[in-house]
Amino acid sequence: MPPVSLNRLLSSALKKPGLVFSPLPPLTTLQFTDHSLYHQHRPFSENHQSEPPEIPFLKTPTRTPLETEFETWTQNLKPGFTPTDVDTAIRAQSDPDLALDIFRWTAQQRNYKHNHLTYRTVIKTLISGRRYRQAETLIEEVIAGACEMSVPLYNSMIRFCCGRKLLFNRAFDIYKKMLKSEDCRPTLETYTMLFHSLLRRFNKLNVCYVYLHAVKSLTKQMKASGVIPDTFVLNMIIKAYAKCLEVDEAVRVFREMGLYGCEANAYSYGYLVKGLCGKERSGQGLGFYKEMKGKGLMPSGSTCMILICSLGMERRFEDAIEVVIDMLRNSMSPDLLTYRTVLEGLCREGMVDKAFELLEEWRKKDGLMGEKNYQSLLNGLHFVSRQ
């Protein structure tokens, strides 16, 4: 409708008699069902007084001590810093997360690249700080070719993987990569870690045979690489053969120790004695036992008890008694099964009086036998002698 017509219509309506217009109530008394409409029609002054708008303030963000220390170290690294400077900065950190932050920040700077020194340092820092997942990530970066390699870096990665159950196979992957390298060949430390990792899995007889092949292969590779083993490595090889009851191979390695300038110790003899007894060759085991005694060495208590039981099962009681006396003389106490094997074996062979005499003699010399074990042995002798 045109504006002129609208004005005429309003004027004529106001002039009509009887037409009364009631004034509108104040705006504040109106009841709005929609509160948004109410706020839209409120005067600005009223709205401003009841609900003052929030005024943003410019505040300086609070920095954590870790962030402050990070900035301090990054500022100390002057332009043109070298991997040696970064290595020094990482070594100075007691917090592994801060060390990793510095490592990552420096990697993003222009004209800089990490080398084997910085990678090895940050990996060792993360491992000591129990950041194993981050350390594993960095190891995968190194394997992918993130930096040039070195023997210490290889050995650090192998040591970490050998210590983690799920990374056992990864340790040998790194070793194979090391074996193909021209500049970073495996060392005695490398083979020591790998042999030790394998021997930790020799806990059951059926599992031993699975890993024995790896021990044989590793031994051949070590010899082909020209690495001269020490007594510790040779003892692990002897132990592997003895655990799998391949005692002839164990004896062969034992005889070869002198060729490498190594001298057999109590562990060398102990592994042989246990393996020979397990193969029911206790006489040969006793021979190594006496040879060891002639050198002034004394085996562990478990080795002695295995030899005693093996001799007792073969009815070589005089030799078994001699080993028991050696144990007591060296302040070692045989267990209940070892005593019973000898004493009850004597009773079954008709030497009842000697068995009772030995029990009383050993009770006086063995302060750890105890009254309970003594009564158990005494009752066992009475039961066997009645039979």
XYZ file of C-alpha atoms in Angstrom:
387
model
C 0.000 0.000 0.000
C 1.377 3.447 -0.815
C 2.478 5.601 2.148
C -0.081 8.330 1.356
C -3.060 5.950 1.494
C -1.802 4.522 4.790
C -1.719 7.989 6.396
C -5.287 8.781 5.262
C -6.583 5.497 6.657
C -5.047 6.183 10.078
C -6.399 9.734 10.174
C -9.935 8.655 9.352
C -9.841 5.940 11.988
C -8.819 8.369 14.717
C -11.666 10.746 13.849
C -14.369 8.060 14.249
C -16.407 8.514 17.478
C -16.493 5.707 20.079
C -13.236 4.258 19.069
C -11.031 4.211 22.171
C -7.392 3.141 22.247
C -6.021 1.899 25.499
C -2.383 2.747 26.129
C 0.143 -0.098 26.040
C 1.433 -1.265 29.386
C 5.056 -0.585 30.263
C 7.551 -2.852 28.580
C 8.817 -4.232 31.864
C 5.357 -5.568 32.861
C 4.928 -7.632 29.732
C 5.207 -11.387 30.169
C 7.297 -12.881 27.439
C 7.320 -16.589 27.001
C 10.452 -16.364 24.921
C 13.183 -14.871 27.081
C 15.320 -14.129 24.089
C 12.689 -11.700 22.834
C 12.610 -10.015 26.213
C 16.305 -9.433 26.194
C 16.156 -8.182 22.645
C 13.619 -5.443 23.565
C 15.210 -4.417 26.890
C 16.855 -1.028 26.944
C 20.596 -1.162 26.514
C 21.199 0.596 29.816
C 19.216 -1.970 31.808
C 20.771 -4.880 30.030
C 24.224 -3.446 30.560
C 23.738 -2.901 34.298
C 22.377 -6.358 35.180
C 24.708 -8.457 33.006
C 27.956 -6.709 32.357
C 29.804 -8.289 29.450
C 33.091 -9.973 30.133
C 36.051 -7.908 29.125
C 39.003 -9.974 28.000
C 42.276 -9.181 29.721
C 45.649 -9.743 28.181
C 47.495 -12.090 30.583
C 51.005 -13.427 30.265
C 50.793 -17.268 30.018
C 52.345 -19.092 32.970
C 55.313 -21.261 32.022
C 56.104 -24.524 33.702
C 59.622 -25.159 35.020
C 60.102 -27.733 32.248
C 59.260 -25.175 29.572
C 61.518 -22.599 31.180
C 64.408 -25.056 31.323
C 63.773 -26.087 27.719
C 63.957 -22.479 26.548
C 67.126 -21.955 28.544
C 68.880 -24.859 26.882
C 67.676 -24.010 23.400
C 68.928 -20.438 23.874
C 72.290 -21.724 25.063
C 72.683 -23.659 21.829
C 74.211 -20.981 19.660
C 73.600 -20.863 15.899
C 75.739 -23.376 14.082
C 75.736 -25.862 16.995
C 77.217 -29.282 16.346
C 76.150 -32.819 17.355
C 78.733 -32.633 20.127
C 76.954 -29.562 21.566
C 73.606 -31.352 21.388
C 75.102 -34.444 22.999
C 76.366 -32.323 25.890
C 72.932 -30.732 26.307
C 71.152 -34.111 26.338
C 73.608 -35.611 28.830
C 72.977 -32.708 31.210
C 69.258 -33.519 31.470
C 67.902 -35.509 34.358
C 64.400 -35.453 32.838
C 64.142 -37.869 29.871
C 61.180 -35.963 28.404
C 63.192 -32.748 28.325
C 66.093 -34.582 26.713
C 63.781 -35.890 23.998
C 62.308 -32.404 23.447
C 65.783 -30.956 22.925
C 66.640 -33.822 20.592
C 63.518 -33.249 18.487
C 63.862 -29.451 18.454
C 67.461 -29.529 17.269
C 66.560 -32.006 14.511
C 64.243 -29.354 13.014
C 66.892 -26.663 12.800
C 68.419 -25.760 9.478
C 71.790 -27.213 8.478
C 71.812 -29.687 11.343
C 71.517 -33.481 11.426
C 71.872 -35.918 14.316
C 74.637 -38.492 14.239
C 75.313 -41.792 16.007
C 76.563 -39.963 19.091
C 73.366 -38.009 19.778
C 71.117 -40.964 18.947
C 72.992 -43.239 21.335
C 72.919 -40.667 24.128
C 69.197 -39.929 23.860
C 68.334 -43.650 23.607
C 70.333 -44.406 26.768
C 68.688 -41.432 28.526
C 65.204 -42.644 27.592
C 65.948 -46.203 28.710
C 67.283 -45.064 32.071
C 64.148 -42.931 32.469
C 61.871 -45.888 31.619
C 60.607 -44.275 28.401
C 60.755 -47.575 26.561
C 58.234 -46.793 23.840
C 60.053 -43.604 22.852
C 63.371 -45.461 22.873
C 61.936 -48.144 20.613
C 60.721 -45.448 18.195
C 64.201 -43.948 17.963
C 65.740 -47.381 17.414
C 63.409 -47.947 14.492
C 64.487 -44.572 13.085
C 68.135 -45.616 13.303
C 67.436 -48.959 11.635
C 65.649 -47.080 8.840
C 68.838 -45.067 8.218
C 68.343 -41.874 10.210
C 72.089 -41.590 10.885
C 75.395 -43.256 10.224
C 76.072 -46.257 12.440
C 78.732 -47.058 15.026
C 79.558 -50.134 17.091
C 78.527 -48.530 20.418
C 75.168 -47.512 18.925
C 74.590 -51.021 17.563
C 75.425 -52.569 20.930
C 73.189 -50.119 22.797
C 70.228 -51.046 20.614
C 70.926 -54.780 20.929
C 71.228 -54.489 24.717
C 67.850 -52.754 24.928
C 66.133 -55.312 22.683
C 67.675 -58.239 24.577
C 66.243 -56.858 27.788
C 62.709 -56.624 26.375
C 60.853 -59.904 25.955
C 58.866 -58.772 22.918
C 61.961 -57.399 21.156
C 64.025 -60.584 21.351
C 63.817 -61.227 17.599
C 64.499 -57.558 16.864
C 67.854 -57.884 18.624
C 68.922 -60.528 16.126
C 67.629 -58.410 13.236
C 69.969 -55.636 14.367
C 72.786 -58.163 14.749
C 72.291 -59.398 11.177
C 72.407 -55.806 9.938
C 75.603 -55.345 11.942
C 77.049 -58.552 10.511
C 76.614 -57.213 6.962
C 78.226 -53.889 7.801
C 81.774 -53.236 6.665
C 82.721 -50.686 9.334
C 80.711 -51.899 12.338
C 81.394 -55.582 12.888
C 80.075 -57.462 15.963
C 82.332 -57.436 18.986
C 82.735 -59.657 22.035
C 80.205 -57.457 23.834
C 77.694 -58.099 21.050
C 78.035 -61.875 21.287
C 77.963 -61.799 25.077
C 74.580 -60.038 25.062
C 73.108 -62.375 22.446
C 74.327 -65.563 24.167
C 73.017 -64.323 27.502
C 69.639 -63.527 25.954
C 69.430 -67.024 24.473
C 70.452 -68.762 27.705
C 67.689 -66.967 29.601
C 65.225 -69.030 27.556
C 66.795 -72.374 28.517
C 64.283 -72.918 31.314
C 62.658 -76.100 30.023
C 64.245 -79.113 28.351
C 61.985 -79.105 25.281
C 62.561 -75.373 24.795
C 66.329 -75.786 25.111
C 66.541 -77.782 21.898
C 64.744 -75.004 19.999
C 67.341 -72.406 20.960
C 70.364 -74.721 20.871
C 70.500 -74.370 17.080
C 70.781 -70.592 17.505
C 73.636 -71.076 19.987
C 75.516 -73.306 17.543
C 74.989 -70.858 14.667
C 76.057 -67.900 16.779
C 79.191 -69.772 17.880
C 80.198 -70.439 14.266
C 79.602 -66.801 13.283
C 81.659 -65.606 16.230
C 84.603 -67.785 15.202
C 84.247 -66.742 11.536
C 84.300 -63.079 12.564
C 87.588 -63.567 14.358
C 86.161 -62.632 17.759
C 88.035 -64.369 20.588
C 85.613 -65.477 23.334
C 86.303 -65.059 27.014
C 85.551 -67.420 29.900
C 82.079 -65.985 30.424
C 80.995 -66.622 26.820
C 82.529 -70.112 26.741
C 80.749 -70.982 29.971
C 77.428 -69.986 28.418
C 78.127 -72.249 25.442
C 79.044 -75.122 27.784
C 75.872 -74.505 29.773
C 73.736 -74.584 26.616
C 75.135 -77.966 25.566
C 74.906 -79.367 29.097
C 71.276 -78.246 29.473
C 70.411 -80.140 26.280
C 72.429 -83.142 27.516
C 74.850 -82.889 24.600
C 77.657 -83.463 27.058
C 80.276 -84.515 24.512
C 80.008 -81.106 22.838
C 80.133 -79.450 26.250
C 83.331 -81.330 27.101
C 84.823 -80.379 23.721
C 84.227 -76.662 24.343
C 85.629 -77.109 27.851
C 88.832 -78.613 26.431
C 89.147 -75.748 23.931
C 89.160 -73.049 26.629
C 92.947 -73.118 26.840
C 93.234 -72.403 23.097
C 91.598 -69.022 23.674
C 93.713 -68.226 26.704
C 90.801 -68.833 29.073
C 90.901 -70.731 32.334
C 87.993 -72.832 33.539
C 86.341 -71.726 36.765
C 83.818 -73.245 39.163
C 80.938 -72.497 36.775
C 82.667 -74.335 33.922
C 83.067 -77.476 36.017
C 79.629 -77.135 37.567
C 77.838 -77.112 34.196
C 79.797 -80.187 33.106
C 79.038 -82.106 36.309
C 75.313 -81.370 36.058
C 75.167 -82.346 32.396
C 77.074 -85.585 32.899
C 74.899 -86.584 35.854
C 71.788 -85.848 33.793
C 73.184 -88.179 31.151
C 73.727 -90.873 33.836
C 77.497 -90.545 33.562
C 78.093 -89.722 37.207
C 81.518 -91.400 37.199
C 82.807 -88.911 34.634
C 81.095 -86.128 36.531
C 82.868 -87.217 39.695
C 86.158 -87.057 37.805
C 85.577 -83.393 36.906
C 84.520 -82.776 40.505
C 87.830 -84.122 41.818
C 89.751 -82.187 39.173
C 88.030 -79.046 40.313
C 88.899 -79.751 43.948
C 92.526 -80.216 42.944
C 92.524 -76.659 41.596
C 91.111 -75.304 44.839
C 87.631 -74.693 43.391
C 84.358 -75.621 45.065
C 81.123 -75.972 43.108
C 77.767 -74.641 44.156
C 75.522 -76.524 46.544
C 73.111 -77.493 43.752
C 75.948 -79.075 41.749
C 77.076 -81.114 44.757
C 73.557 -82.331 45.543
C 72.949 -83.389 41.916
C 76.219 -85.339 41.985
C 75.361 -86.963 45.337
C 71.926 -88.074 44.148
C 73.328 -89.352 40.867
C 76.015 -91.368 42.676
C 73.439 -92.689 45.120
C 71.159 -93.845 42.312
C 74.089 -95.750 40.843
C 74.832 -97.226 44.315
C 78.197 -95.525 44.564
C 77.581 -94.661 48.203
C 81.181 -94.218 49.297
C 81.718 -91.511 46.682
C 78.385 -89.929 47.574
C 79.300 -89.853 51.279
C 82.610 -88.198 50.416
C 80.824 -85.392 48.548
C 78.397 -84.920 51.462
C 81.342 -84.530 53.850
C 82.909 -81.974 51.461
C 79.681 -79.977 51.526
C 79.501 -79.952 55.311
C 83.188 -79.050 55.528
C 82.511 -76.009 53.314
C 79.493 -74.905 55.389
C 76.932 -76.096 52.824
C 73.857 -78.035 53.888
C 72.362 -80.792 51.698
C 68.593 -80.793 51.402
C 66.252 -83.485 52.705
C 66.079 -85.378 49.392
C 69.871 -85.628 49.164
C 70.154 -87.030 52.695
C 67.381 -89.543 52.070
C 68.936 -90.728 48.806
C 72.160 -91.672 50.583
C 70.878 -92.879 53.954
C 67.893 -94.886 52.745
C 70.020 -96.265 49.918
C 72.458 -97.590 52.499
C 69.589 -99.255 54.381
C 68.352 -100.955 51.227
C 71.850 -102.295 50.663
C 71.845 -103.801 54.158
C 74.097 -101.173 55.786
C 71.499 -100.131 58.362
C 73.867 -99.452 61.263
C 76.101 -97.283 59.099
C 73.099 -95.269 57.946
C 72.039 -94.512 61.531
C 75.601 -93.617 62.495
C 75.947 -91.220 59.569
C 72.632 -89.569 60.423
C 73.789 -88.820 63.944
C 77.188 -87.627 62.734
C 75.716 -85.338 60.077
C 73.162 -83.969 62.523
C 76.014 -82.676 64.686
C 77.890 -81.129 61.738
C 74.889 -79.648 59.927
C 73.447 -76.819 61.971
C 70.720 -76.246 59.357
C 69.289 -79.758 59.411
C 66.753 -78.899 62.102
C 64.730 -81.172 64.349
C 61.945 -81.590 61.809
C 64.234 -82.873 59.056
C 66.086 -85.055 61.534
C 62.876 -86.753 62.697
C 61.767 -87.210 59.101
C 65.069 -88.878 58.197
C 64.995 -91.011 61.353
C 61.460 -92.212 60.675
C 62.390 -92.983 57.086
C 65.344 -95.100 58.175
C 63.176 -97.053 60.645
C 60.590 -97.680 57.946
C 63.124 -98.858 55.348
C 65.029 -101.017 57.851
C 61.802 -102.825 58.839
C 61.164 -103.683 55.221
